[in-house]
Amino acid sequence: MQSPDLAQYLDQIQSYFSQQAELVGPELFGVDISRLDQLVLSQNSVQIHDLEKAVQNCQKCKLAESRNHVVFGAGNPNANLMLIGEAPGAEEDKQGLPFVGKAGQLLDKILIAIGFKRSEVYIANILKCRPPANRDPNPDEIEQCQSHLDQQIESIQPKIILALGRVAGQTLLKSETSLGQMRTQTYQYAGVPLLVTYHPAALLRNPQWKKPAWEDVQKLRHMYDSIVGDKPAWSPSQNKK
Ligand code: SF4
């Protein structure tokens, strides 16, 4: 269930301040235009919270029968960077949170290496429930779950998306292109620039992919700096000891 009252209320406040800013300038009663951003940010939080509540009871595919928890996603609802993986694993299903196992620990290290804290980004998966024995998602499961992800993206309004792994990349691109090919290109999903790289779990199994993955995330960070520019420009030398 959405919270129409609160969302509408925030809309009305935002609209009021916009009108007043047009009439009397960017400052009104000591409130400057930056307050409007804060109101929009609050609305993002409300939307993502409501969506999560609704998805917690989802029964749209058969994975609802075997899951322990719906793993909706986690992070900053106002994030500029959104990461999208494949599906919850055993530990994620147990805790109800994305990327909390060994792959999640590696993901945290990768994020830190390019100057992000996990709390700054938003992390979700293509599927919100764990496929048994971590098998690949079935096409019908992806189809049923896609609207949840699309609504998450709509609420968060990220400036860049990073798809983690072949399944996430192929699903978002509706393509059977290999991961090796996908990671060399910049795409768009729902109007948002999209990059694709290796899933951290794949990096744990294949350490030789860590070097190309490092190249991918450096590219991501440079693109982030040029699009968003809300942090000091990053350079790889910052990670040298
Ligand atoms: S995987 Fe997605 S569509 Fe299937 S039950 Fe879970 S939330 Fe619903």
PDB file of C-alpha atoms and ligand atoms in Angstrom:
ATOM      1  CA  MET A   1       0.000   0.000   0.000  1.00  0.00           C
ATOM      2  CA  GLN A   2       1.265   3.465  -0.864  1.00  0.00           C
ATOM      3  CA  SER A   3       0.967   6.381   1.574  1.00  0.00           C
ATOM      4  CA  PRO A   4      -0.932   8.800  -0.680  1.00  0.00           C
ATOM      5  CA  ASP A   5      -1.598  11.295   2.084  1.00  0.00           C
ATOM      6  CA  LEU A   6       2.029  11.856   2.980  1.00  0.00           C
ATOM      7  CA  ALA A   7       3.217  11.744  -0.637  1.00  0.00           C
ATOM      8  CA  GLN A   8       0.506  14.218  -1.679  1.00  0.00           C
ATOM      9  CA  TYR A   9       1.299  16.422   1.287  1.00  0.00           C
ATOM     10  CA  LEU A  10       4.977  16.556   0.310  1.00  0.00           C
ATOM     11  CA  ASP A  11       3.956  17.296  -3.290  1.00  0.00           C
ATOM     12  CA  GLN A  12       1.766  20.166  -2.148  1.00  0.00           C
ATOM     13  CA  ILE A  13       4.498  21.647   0.051  1.00  0.00           C
ATOM     14  CA  GLN A  14       7.013  21.362  -2.755  1.00  0.00           C
ATOM     15  CA  SER A  15       4.626  22.964  -5.196  1.00  0.00           C
ATOM     16  CA  TYR A  16       3.882  25.811  -2.755  1.00  0.00           C
ATOM     17  CA  PHE A  17       7.585  26.609  -2.271  1.00  0.00           C
ATOM     18  CA  SER A  18       8.185  26.433  -6.030  1.00  0.00           C
ATOM     19  CA  GLN A  19       5.411  28.972  -6.656  1.00  0.00           C
ATOM     20  CA  GLN A  20       6.675  31.247  -3.896  1.00  0.00           C
ATOM     21  CA  ALA A  21      10.257  31.011  -5.162  1.00  0.00           C
ATOM     22  CA  GLU A  22       9.043  32.122  -8.570  1.00  0.00           C
ATOM     23  CA  LEU A  23       7.104  35.034  -7.076  1.00  0.00           C
ATOM     24  CA  VAL A  24       9.509  36.388  -4.494  1.00  0.00           C
ATOM     25  CA  GLY A  25      12.867  34.829  -5.319  1.00  0.00           C
ATOM     26  CA  PRO A  26      14.814  31.856  -4.014  1.00  0.00           C
ATOM     27  CA  GLU A  27      14.513  32.842  -0.347  1.00  0.00           C
ATOM     28  CA  LEU A  28      11.265  32.926   1.540  1.00  0.00           C
ATOM     29  CA  PHE A  29      10.926  33.283   5.308  1.00  0.00           C
ATOM     30  CA  GLY A  30      14.587  32.307   5.579  1.00  0.00           C
ATOM     31  CA  VAL A  31      14.022  29.081   3.648  1.00  0.00           C
ATOM     32  CA  ASP A  32      16.221  28.822   0.585  1.00  0.00           C
ATOM     33  CA  ILE A  33      15.692  26.755  -2.522  1.00  0.00           C
ATOM     34  CA  SER A  34      17.861  23.913  -1.192  1.00  0.00           C
ATOM     35  CA  ARG A  35      15.002  23.008   1.181  1.00  0.00           C
ATOM     36  CA  LEU A  36      13.014  21.913  -1.847  1.00  0.00           C
ATOM     37  CA  ASP A  37      15.614  19.256  -2.565  1.00  0.00           C
ATOM     38  CA  GLN A  38      15.233  17.991   0.985  1.00  0.00           C
ATOM     39  CA  LEU A  39      11.494  17.639   0.500  1.00  0.00           C
ATOM     40  CA  VAL A  40      11.988  15.695  -2.722  1.00  0.00           C
ATOM     41  CA  LEU A  41      14.487  13.469  -0.928  1.00  0.00           C
ATOM     42  CA  SER A  42      11.967  12.789   1.832  1.00  0.00           C
ATOM     43  CA  GLN A  43       9.411  11.794  -0.747  1.00  0.00           C
ATOM     44  CA  ASN A  44      11.857   9.270  -2.255  1.00  0.00           C
ATOM     45  CA  SER A  45      12.231   7.694   1.176  1.00  0.00           C
ATOM     46  CA  VAL A  46       8.469   7.440   1.641  1.00  0.00           C
ATOM     47  CA  GLN A  47       7.999   5.842  -1.771  1.00  0.00           C
ATOM     48  CA  ILE A  48      10.721   3.258  -1.332  1.00  0.00           C
ATOM     49  CA  HIS A  49       9.476   2.404   2.161  1.00  0.00           C
ATOM     50  CA  ASP A  50       5.912   1.900   0.887  1.00  0.00           C
ATOM     51  CA  LEU A  51       7.106  -0.183  -2.021  1.00  0.00           C
ATOM     52  CA  GLU A  52       9.153  -2.395   0.268  1.00  0.00           C
ATOM     53  CA  LYS A  53       6.145  -2.975   2.493  1.00  0.00           C
ATOM     54  CA  ALA A  54       4.058  -4.002  -0.509  1.00  0.00           C
ATOM     55  CA  VAL A  55       6.700  -6.376  -1.910  1.00  0.00           C
ATOM     56  CA  GLN A  56       7.171  -8.149   1.433  1.00  0.00           C
ATOM     57  CA  ASN A  57       3.955 -10.064   0.758  1.00  0.00           C
ATOM     58  CA  CYS A  58       4.525 -10.726  -2.934  1.00  0.00           C
ATOM     59  CA  GLN A  59       3.302 -14.126  -4.144  1.00  0.00           C
ATOM     60  CA  LYS A  60       3.639 -13.471  -7.858  1.00  0.00           C
ATOM     61  CA  CYS A  61       5.978 -16.389  -8.572  1.00  0.00           C
ATOM     62  CA  LYS A  62       6.697 -19.773  -7.038  1.00  0.00           C
ATOM     63  CA  LEU A  63       9.838 -18.535  -5.263  1.00  0.00           C
ATOM     64  CA  ALA A  64       7.475 -17.169  -2.605  1.00  0.00           C
ATOM     65  CA  GLU A  65       6.979 -20.778  -1.438  1.00  0.00           C
ATOM     66  CA  SER A  66      10.631 -21.500  -0.692  1.00  0.00           C
ATOM     67  CA  ARG A  67      11.965 -18.150   0.510  1.00  0.00           C
ATOM     68  CA  ASN A  68      12.658 -17.306   4.132  1.00  0.00           C
ATOM     69  CA  HIS A  69      12.741 -13.574   3.517  1.00  0.00           C
ATOM     70  CA  VAL A  70      11.984 -11.227   0.666  1.00  0.00           C
ATOM     71  CA  VAL A  71      15.240  -9.387   0.013  1.00  0.00           C
ATOM     72  CA  PHE A  72      13.882  -6.130  -1.270  1.00  0.00           C
ATOM     73  CA  GLY A  73      17.052  -4.051  -1.355  1.00  0.00           C
ATOM     74  CA  ALA A  74      18.929  -1.717   0.973  1.00  0.00           C
ATOM     75  CA  GLY A  75      20.799   1.521   1.062  1.00  0.00           C
ATOM     76  CA  ASN A  76      20.253   5.196   0.536  1.00  0.00           C
ATOM     77  CA  PRO A  77      16.837   5.843  -1.066  1.00  0.00           C
ATOM     78  CA  ASN A  78      18.293   9.045  -2.529  1.00  0.00           C
ATOM     79  CA  ALA A  79      21.396   7.346  -3.942  1.00  0.00           C
ATOM     80  CA  ASN A  80      22.943   8.580  -7.147  1.00  0.00           C
ATOM     81  CA  LEU A  81      24.528   5.165  -7.693  1.00  0.00           C
ATOM     82  CA  MET A  82      22.411   2.011  -7.764  1.00  0.00           C
ATOM     83  CA  LEU A  83      23.895  -1.493  -7.924  1.00  0.00           C
ATOM     84  CA  ILE A  84      21.789  -4.364  -9.239  1.00  0.00           C
ATOM     85  CA  GLY A  85      22.745  -7.992  -8.701  1.00  0.00           C
ATOM     86  CA  GLU A  86      21.068 -11.243  -9.646  1.00  0.00           C
ATOM     87  CA  ALA A  87      19.161 -12.713  -6.701  1.00  0.00           C
ATOM     88  CA  PRO A  88      19.574 -13.362  -2.976  1.00  0.00           C
ATOM     89  CA  GLY A  89      21.840 -16.207  -1.874  1.00  0.00           C
ATOM     90  CA  ALA A  90      21.529 -18.348   1.251  1.00  0.00           C
ATOM     91  CA  GLU A  91      22.844 -15.738   3.687  1.00  0.00           C
ATOM     92  CA  GLU A  92      20.774 -12.959   2.115  1.00  0.00           C
ATOM     93  CA  ASP A  93      17.651 -15.131   2.299  1.00  0.00           C
ATOM     94  CA  LYS A  94      18.421 -15.789   5.973  1.00  0.00           C
ATOM     95  CA  GLN A  95      18.962 -12.134   6.895  1.00  0.00           C
ATOM     96  CA  GLY A  96      16.584 -10.451   4.439  1.00  0.00           C
ATOM     97  CA  LEU A  97      19.347  -8.120   3.233  1.00  0.00           C
ATOM     98  CA  PRO A  98      21.245  -7.962  -0.068  1.00  0.00           C
ATOM     99  CA  PHE A  99      24.948  -8.786  -0.403  1.00  0.00           C
ATOM    100  CA  VAL A 100      25.667  -9.765   3.204  1.00  0.00           C
ATOM    101  CA  GLY A 101      27.716 -12.915   2.575  1.00  0.00           C
ATOM    102  CA  LYS A 102      31.310 -13.189   1.350  1.00  0.00           C
ATOM    103  CA  ALA A 103      30.388 -11.635  -1.992  1.00  0.00           C
ATOM    104  CA  GLY A 104      28.877  -8.705  -0.079  1.00  0.00           C
ATOM    105  CA  GLN A 105      32.095  -8.218   1.888  1.00  0.00           C
ATOM    106  CA  LEU A 106      34.031  -8.101  -1.369  1.00  0.00           C
ATOM    107  CA  LEU A 107      31.504  -5.643  -2.791  1.00  0.00           C
ATOM    108  CA  ASP A 108      32.046  -3.376   0.225  1.00  0.00           C
ATOM    109  CA  LYS A 109      35.804  -3.429  -0.416  1.00  0.00           C
ATOM    110  CA  ILE A 110      35.285  -2.616  -4.091  1.00  0.00           C
ATOM    111  CA  LEU A 111      33.030   0.310  -3.189  1.00  0.00           C
ATOM    112  CA  ILE A 112      35.514   1.658  -0.655  1.00  0.00           C
ATOM    113  CA  ALA A 113      38.319   1.336  -3.232  1.00  0.00           C
ATOM    114  CA  ILE A 114      36.483   3.785  -5.500  1.00  0.00           C
ATOM    115  CA  GLY A 115      35.474   6.144  -2.735  1.00  0.00           C
ATOM    116  CA  PHE A 116      31.937   5.032  -1.836  1.00  0.00           C
ATOM    117  CA  LYS A 117      30.471   3.838   1.426  1.00  0.00           C
ATOM    118  CA  ARG A 118      27.745   1.243   1.195  1.00  0.00           C
ATOM    119  CA  SER A 119      25.414   3.642   2.999  1.00  0.00           C
ATOM    120  CA  GLU A 120      25.691   6.085   0.078  1.00  0.00           C
ATOM    121  CA  VAL A 121      24.510   3.696  -2.616  1.00  0.00           C
ATOM    122  CA  TYR A 122      21.395   1.599  -3.099  1.00  0.00           C
ATOM    123  CA  ILE A 123      21.730  -2.156  -3.688  1.00  0.00           C
ATOM    124  CA  ALA A 124      19.010  -4.398  -5.115  1.00  0.00           C
ATOM    125  CA  ASN A 125      18.663  -7.575  -7.127  1.00  0.00           C
ATOM    126  CA  ILE A 126      16.757  -8.598 -10.233  1.00  0.00           C
ATOM    127  CA  LEU A 127      14.863 -11.154  -8.103  1.00  0.00           C
ATOM    128  CA  LYS A 128      13.772 -10.397  -4.572  1.00  0.00           C
ATOM    129  CA  CYS A 129      13.508 -14.052  -3.486  1.00  0.00           C
ATOM    130  CA  ARG A 130      16.167 -16.763  -3.525  1.00  0.00           C
ATOM    131  CA  PRO A 131      16.018 -19.391  -6.276  1.00  0.00           C
ATOM    132  CA  PRO A 132      16.533 -22.850  -4.730  1.00  0.00           C
ATOM    133  CA  ALA A 133      20.190 -23.938  -4.637  1.00  0.00           C
ATOM    134  CA  ASN A 134      21.141 -20.582  -6.176  1.00  0.00           C
ATOM    135  CA  ARG A 135      20.131 -21.684  -9.657  1.00  0.00           C
ATOM    136  CA  ASP A 136      19.787 -19.059 -12.389  1.00  0.00           C
ATOM    137  CA  PRO A 137      16.472 -17.159 -12.312  1.00  0.00           C
ATOM    138  CA  ASN A 138      13.840 -18.534 -14.665  1.00  0.00           C
ATOM    139  CA  PRO A 139      12.442 -16.191 -17.332  1.00  0.00           C
ATOM    140  CA  ASP A 140       8.944 -16.283 -15.801  1.00  0.00           C
ATOM    141  CA  GLU A 141      10.359 -15.318 -12.376  1.00  0.00           C
ATOM    142  CA  ILE A 142      12.247 -12.404 -13.914  1.00  0.00           C
ATOM    143  CA  GLU A 143       9.150 -11.286 -15.754  1.00  0.00           C
ATOM    144  CA  GLN A 144       7.035 -11.348 -12.588  1.00  0.00           C
ATOM    145  CA  CYS A 145       9.637  -9.562 -10.485  1.00  0.00           C
ATOM    146  CA  GLN A 146      10.726  -6.909 -12.989  1.00  0.00           C
ATOM    147  CA  SER A 147       8.040  -4.408 -12.026  1.00  0.00           C
ATOM    148  CA  HIS A 148       9.357  -4.315  -8.446  1.00  0.00           C
ATOM    149  CA  LEU A 149      12.804  -3.369  -9.700  1.00  0.00           C
ATOM    150  CA  ASP A 150      11.438  -0.820 -12.145  1.00  0.00           C
ATOM    151  CA  GLN A 151       9.459   0.841  -9.352  1.00  0.00           C
ATOM    152  CA  GLN A 152      12.553   0.884  -7.158  1.00  0.00           C
ATOM    153  CA  ILE A 153      14.511   2.645  -9.915  1.00  0.00           C
ATOM    154  CA  GLU A 154      11.643   5.077 -10.435  1.00  0.00           C
ATOM    155  CA  SER A 155      11.586   5.934  -6.735  1.00  0.00           C
ATOM    156  CA  ILE A 156      15.329   6.207  -6.221  1.00  0.00           C
ATOM    157  CA  GLN A 157      16.047   8.019  -9.499  1.00  0.00           C
ATOM    158  CA  PRO A 158      19.722   7.033  -9.617  1.00  0.00           C
ATOM    159  CA  LYS A 159      22.096   8.874 -11.925  1.00  0.00           C
ATOM    160  CA  ILE A 160      24.071   5.709 -12.748  1.00  0.00           C
ATOM    161  CA  ILE A 161      23.316   2.001 -12.524  1.00  0.00           C
ATOM    162  CA  LEU A 162      25.956  -0.726 -12.231  1.00  0.00           C
ATOM    163  CA  ALA A 163      24.715  -4.216 -13.118  1.00  0.00           C
ATOM    164  CA  LEU A 164      26.632  -6.938 -11.300  1.00  0.00           C
ATOM    165  CA  GLY A 165      27.050 -10.102 -13.348  1.00  0.00           C
ATOM    166  CA  ARG A 166      25.788 -11.696 -16.530  1.00  0.00           C
ATOM    167  CA  VAL A 167      22.226 -12.321 -15.397  1.00  0.00           C
ATOM    168  CA  ALA A 168      21.690  -8.746 -14.188  1.00  0.00           C
ATOM    169  CA  GLY A 169      23.258  -7.313 -17.338  1.00  0.00           C
ATOM    170  CA  GLN A 170      21.374  -9.552 -19.752  1.00  0.00           C
ATOM    171  CA  THR A 171      18.076  -8.995 -17.955  1.00  0.00           C
ATOM    172  CA  LEU A 172      18.328  -5.220 -17.956  1.00  0.00           C
ATOM    173  CA  LEU A 173      19.524  -5.136 -21.559  1.00  0.00           C
ATOM    174  CA  LYS A 174      17.123  -7.845 -22.761  1.00  0.00           C
ATOM    175  CA  SER A 175      20.086  -9.367 -24.536  1.00  0.00           C
ATOM    176  CA  GLU A 176      22.137 -12.545 -24.646  1.00  0.00           C
ATOM    177  CA  THR A 177      25.400 -10.668 -25.097  1.00  0.00           C
ATOM    178  CA  SER A 178      28.291 -12.149 -23.117  1.00  0.00           C
ATOM    179  CA  LEU A 179      29.469 -10.403 -19.987  1.00  0.00           C
ATOM    180  CA  GLY A 180      32.841  -9.828 -21.673  1.00  0.00           C
ATOM    181  CA  GLN A 181      31.058  -7.812 -24.367  1.00  0.00           C
ATOM    182  CA  MET A 182      28.617  -6.021 -22.074  1.00  0.00           C
ATOM    183  CA  ARG A 183      31.339  -4.675 -19.802  1.00  0.00           C
ATOM    184  CA  THR A 184      32.986  -2.795 -22.675  1.00  0.00           C
ATOM    185  CA  GLN A 185      29.928  -0.640 -23.415  1.00  0.00           C
ATOM    186  CA  THR A 186      27.835   2.038 -21.746  1.00  0.00           C
ATOM    187  CA  TYR A 187      24.099   1.470 -22.042  1.00  0.00           C
ATOM    188  CA  GLN A 188      20.916   3.090 -20.796  1.00  0.00           C
ATOM    189  CA  TYR A 189      18.175   1.558 -18.687  1.00  0.00           C
ATOM    190  CA  ALA A 190      15.018   3.586 -18.069  1.00  0.00           C
ATOM    191  CA  GLY A 191      16.972   6.618 -19.245  1.00  0.00           C
ATOM    192  CA  VAL A 192      19.781   6.025 -16.734  1.00  0.00           C
ATOM    193  CA  PRO A 193      23.384   5.289 -17.845  1.00  0.00           C
ATOM    194  CA  LEU A 194      24.156   1.633 -17.183  1.00  0.00           C
ATOM    195  CA  LEU A 195      27.484  -0.176 -16.879  1.00  0.00           C
ATOM    196  CA  VAL A 196      27.966  -3.907 -16.426  1.00  0.00           C
ATOM    197  CA  THR A 197      30.731  -5.704 -14.548  1.00  0.00           C
ATOM    198  CA  TYR A 198      31.434  -9.021 -12.865  1.00  0.00           C
ATOM    199  CA  HIS A 199      29.360 -10.229  -9.934  1.00  0.00           C
ATOM    200  CA  PRO A 200      31.483 -10.246  -6.748  1.00  0.00           C
ATOM    201  CA  ALA A 201      30.671 -13.955  -6.235  1.00  0.00           C
ATOM    202  CA  ALA A 202      32.194 -14.650  -9.666  1.00  0.00           C
ATOM    203  CA  LEU A 203      35.298 -12.701  -8.629  1.00  0.00           C
ATOM    204  CA  LEU A 204      35.667 -14.923  -5.574  1.00  0.00           C
ATOM    205  CA  ARG A 205      35.572 -18.004  -7.808  1.00  0.00           C
ATOM    206  CA  ASN A 206      37.747 -16.484 -10.550  1.00  0.00           C
ATOM    207  CA  PRO A 207      40.361 -14.155  -9.039  1.00  0.00           C
ATOM    208  CA  GLN A 208      41.847 -13.551 -12.525  1.00  0.00           C
ATOM    209  CA  TRP A 209      38.774 -11.385 -13.252  1.00  0.00           C
ATOM    210  CA  LYS A 210      39.611  -8.949 -10.469  1.00  0.00           C
ATOM    211  CA  LYS A 211      41.868  -6.864 -12.729  1.00  0.00           C
ATOM    212  CA  PRO A 212      39.232  -6.250 -15.423  1.00  0.00           C
ATOM    213  CA  ALA A 213      36.641  -5.670 -12.687  1.00  0.00           C
ATOM    214  CA  TRP A 214      38.922  -3.015 -11.180  1.00  0.00           C
ATOM    215  CA  GLU A 215      39.099  -1.333 -14.603  1.00  0.00           C
ATOM    216  CA  ASP A 216      35.299  -1.401 -14.796  1.00  0.00           C
ATOM    217  CA  VAL A 217      34.741   0.217 -11.426  1.00  0.00           C
ATOM    218  CA  GLN A 218      37.331   2.912 -12.108  1.00  0.00           C
ATOM    219  CA  LYS A 219      35.394   3.701 -15.280  1.00  0.00           C
ATOM    220  CA  LEU A 220      32.211   3.781 -13.210  1.00  0.00           C
ATOM    221  CA  ARG A 221      33.711   6.222 -10.730  1.00  0.00           C
ATOM    222  CA  HIS A 222      35.001   8.544 -13.456  1.00  0.00           C
ATOM    223  CA  MET A 223      31.592   8.491 -15.120  1.00  0.00           C
ATOM    224  CA  TYR A 224      29.977   9.187 -11.752  1.00  0.00           C
ATOM    225  CA  ASP A 225      32.250  12.199 -11.235  1.00  0.00           C
ATOM    226  CA  SER A 226      31.440  13.594 -14.656  1.00  0.00           C
ATOM    227  CA  ILE A 227      27.657  13.071 -14.318  1.00  0.00           C
ATOM    228  CA  VAL A 228      27.011  13.701 -10.630  1.00  0.00           C
ATOM    229  CA  GLY A 229      30.026  15.631  -9.358  1.00  0.00           C
ATOM    230  CA  ASP A 230      28.795  15.677  -5.742  1.00  0.00           C
ATOM    231  CA  LYS A 231      32.077  14.365  -4.314  1.00  0.00           C
ATOM    232  CA  PRO A 232      35.700  15.437  -4.689  1.00  0.00           C
ATOM    233  CA  ALA A 233      37.029  14.010  -7.953  1.00  0.00           C
ATOM    234  CA  TRP A 234      38.474  10.578  -7.285  1.00  0.00           C
ATOM    235  CA  SER A 235      41.750   9.156  -8.547  1.00  0.00           C
ATOM    236  CA  PRO A 236      43.221   5.640  -8.132  1.00  0.00           C
ATOM    237  CA  SER A 237      46.228   7.122  -6.307  1.00  0.00           C
ATOM    238  CA  GLN A 238      43.936   7.776  -3.318  1.00  0.00           C
ATOM    239  CA  ASN A 239      43.984   4.056  -2.639  1.00  0.00           C
ATOM    240  CA  LYS A 240      47.767   3.717  -2.619  1.00  0.00           C
ATOM    241  CA  LYS A 241      49.158   3.208   0.848  1.00  0.00           C
TER     242      LYS A 241
HETATM  243  S1  SF4 B   1      10.821 -13.340  -6.716  1.00  0.00           S
HETATM  244 FE1  SF4 B   1       9.786 -11.392  -7.024  1.00  0.00          FE
HETATM  245  S2  SF4 B   1       7.888 -11.927  -8.109  1.00  0.00           S
HETATM  246 FE2  SF4 B   1       8.663 -13.819  -7.167  1.00  0.00          FE
HETATM  247  S3  SF4 B   1       7.615 -13.907  -5.182  1.00  0.00           S
HETATM  248 FE3  SF4 B   1       9.606 -12.913  -4.867  1.00  0.00          FE
HETATM  249  S4  SF4 B   1       9.153 -10.723  -4.993  1.00  0.00           S
HETATM  250 FE4  SF4 B   1       7.432 -11.809  -5.922  1.00  0.00          FE
END
